[in-house]
Coordinates of C-alpha atoms in Angstrom, one line a residue:
X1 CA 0.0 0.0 0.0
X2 CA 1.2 3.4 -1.7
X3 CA 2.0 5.3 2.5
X4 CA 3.9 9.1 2.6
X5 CA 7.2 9.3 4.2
X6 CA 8.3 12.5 5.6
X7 CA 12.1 13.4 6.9
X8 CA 13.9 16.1 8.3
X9 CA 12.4 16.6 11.3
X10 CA 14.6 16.9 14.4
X11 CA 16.1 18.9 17.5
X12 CA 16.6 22.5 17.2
X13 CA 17.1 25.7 19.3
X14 CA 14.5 28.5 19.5
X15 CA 14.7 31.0 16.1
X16 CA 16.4 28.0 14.4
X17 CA 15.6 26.5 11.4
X18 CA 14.1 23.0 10.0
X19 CA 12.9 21.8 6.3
X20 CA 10.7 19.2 6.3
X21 CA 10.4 16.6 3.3
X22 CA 7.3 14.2 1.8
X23 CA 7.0 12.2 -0.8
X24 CA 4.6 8.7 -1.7
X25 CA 6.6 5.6 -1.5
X26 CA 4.4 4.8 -4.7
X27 CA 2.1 6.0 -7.6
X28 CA -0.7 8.1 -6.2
X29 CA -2.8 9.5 -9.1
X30 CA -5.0 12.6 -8.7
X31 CA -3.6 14.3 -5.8
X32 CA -5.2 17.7 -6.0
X33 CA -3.8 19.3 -2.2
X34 CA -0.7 18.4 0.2
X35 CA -0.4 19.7 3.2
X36 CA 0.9 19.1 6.4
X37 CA -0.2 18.9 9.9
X38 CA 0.9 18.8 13.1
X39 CA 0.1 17.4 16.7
X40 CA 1.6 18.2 20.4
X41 CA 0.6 15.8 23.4
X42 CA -3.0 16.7 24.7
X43 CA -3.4 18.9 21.9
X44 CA -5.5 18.2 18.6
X45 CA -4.0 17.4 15.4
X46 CA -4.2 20.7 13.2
X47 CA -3.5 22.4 9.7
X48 CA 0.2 24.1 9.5
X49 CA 0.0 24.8 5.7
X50 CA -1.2 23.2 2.7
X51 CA -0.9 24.3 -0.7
X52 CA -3.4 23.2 -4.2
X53 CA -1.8 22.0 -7.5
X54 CA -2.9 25.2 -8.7
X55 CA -0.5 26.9 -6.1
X56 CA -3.5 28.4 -3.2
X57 CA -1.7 28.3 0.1
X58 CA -3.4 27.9 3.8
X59 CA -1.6 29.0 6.6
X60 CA -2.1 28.7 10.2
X61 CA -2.1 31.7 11.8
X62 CA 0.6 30.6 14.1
X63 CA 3.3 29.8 11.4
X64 CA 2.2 33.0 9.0
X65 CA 5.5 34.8 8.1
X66 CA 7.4 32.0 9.9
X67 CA 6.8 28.6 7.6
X68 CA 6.8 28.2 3.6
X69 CA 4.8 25.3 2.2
X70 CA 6.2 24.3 -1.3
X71 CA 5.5 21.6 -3.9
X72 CA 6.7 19.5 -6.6
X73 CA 3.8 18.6 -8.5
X74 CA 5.3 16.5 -10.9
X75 CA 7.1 14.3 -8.0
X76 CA 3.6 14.7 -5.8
X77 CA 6.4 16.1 -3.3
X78 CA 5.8 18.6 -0.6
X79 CA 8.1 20.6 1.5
X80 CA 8.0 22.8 5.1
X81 CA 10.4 25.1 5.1
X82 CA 10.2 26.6 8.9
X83 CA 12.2 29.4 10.2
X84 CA 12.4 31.2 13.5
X85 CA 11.0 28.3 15.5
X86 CA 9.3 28.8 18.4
X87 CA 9.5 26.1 21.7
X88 CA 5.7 26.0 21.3
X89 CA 6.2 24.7 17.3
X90 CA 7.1 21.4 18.9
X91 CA 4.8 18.7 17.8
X92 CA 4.7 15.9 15.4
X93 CA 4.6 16.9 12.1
X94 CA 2.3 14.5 9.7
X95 CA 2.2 15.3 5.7
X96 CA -1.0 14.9 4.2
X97 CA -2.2 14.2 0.5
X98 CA -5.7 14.7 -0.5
X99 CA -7.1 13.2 -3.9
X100 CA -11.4 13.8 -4.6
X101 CA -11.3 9.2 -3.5
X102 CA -9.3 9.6 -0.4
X103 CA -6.7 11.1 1.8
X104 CA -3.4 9.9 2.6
X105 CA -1.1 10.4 5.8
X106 CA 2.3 9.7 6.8
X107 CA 3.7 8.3 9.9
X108 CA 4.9 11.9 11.4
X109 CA 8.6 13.2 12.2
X110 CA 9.1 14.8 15.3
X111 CA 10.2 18.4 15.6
X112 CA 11.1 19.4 18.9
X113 CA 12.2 23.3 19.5
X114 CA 14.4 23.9 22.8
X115 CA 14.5 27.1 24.5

């Protein structure tokens, strides 16, 4: 079964900087939005960014000015650039492929921000 795999997640100070990575380990046809989402313990899984084939971005409100969501449509790739991470940015980080049949998750990286 086609799964995402996401890397580059990892340990980093406060105002650092960390790019995440996400690609299908297989053919997945009709992708139309890849995002990513993140989860701290006790919290709720929520929207970061996500960005259409057509290039709309969504940002959280938390990450606006902070975070860059970026694609490569033709590899169904999606990247997270993150800059000036906060302690509070520390979560797991899921990437997250939407077609019109289904959606598609990955197993999460961790990102953890020390102060």
């Amino acid at each position: 079964q086609v799964q995402l795999v996401e890397s580059g997640g990892g340990l980093v100070q406060a105002g650092g900087s960390l790019r995440l990575s996400c690609a299908p380990s297989g053919s997945i046809f009709g992708i139309h939005t890849m995002g990513w989402y993140r989860q701290a313990p006790g919290n709720q899984r929520e929207l970061v960014a996500s960005r259409t084939n057509s290039g709309s971005t969504n940002y959280a409100d938390s990450v606006k000015g902070r975070f860059t969501i970026s694609r490569d449509n033709a590899k169904n790739t999606v990247y997270l650039q993150m800059n000036s991470l906060k302690p509070e940015d520390t979560a797991v980080y899921y990437c997250n492929a939407k077609t019109n049949y289904r959606v598609y998750w990955g197993q999460g990286t961790q990102v953890t921000v020390s102060s």
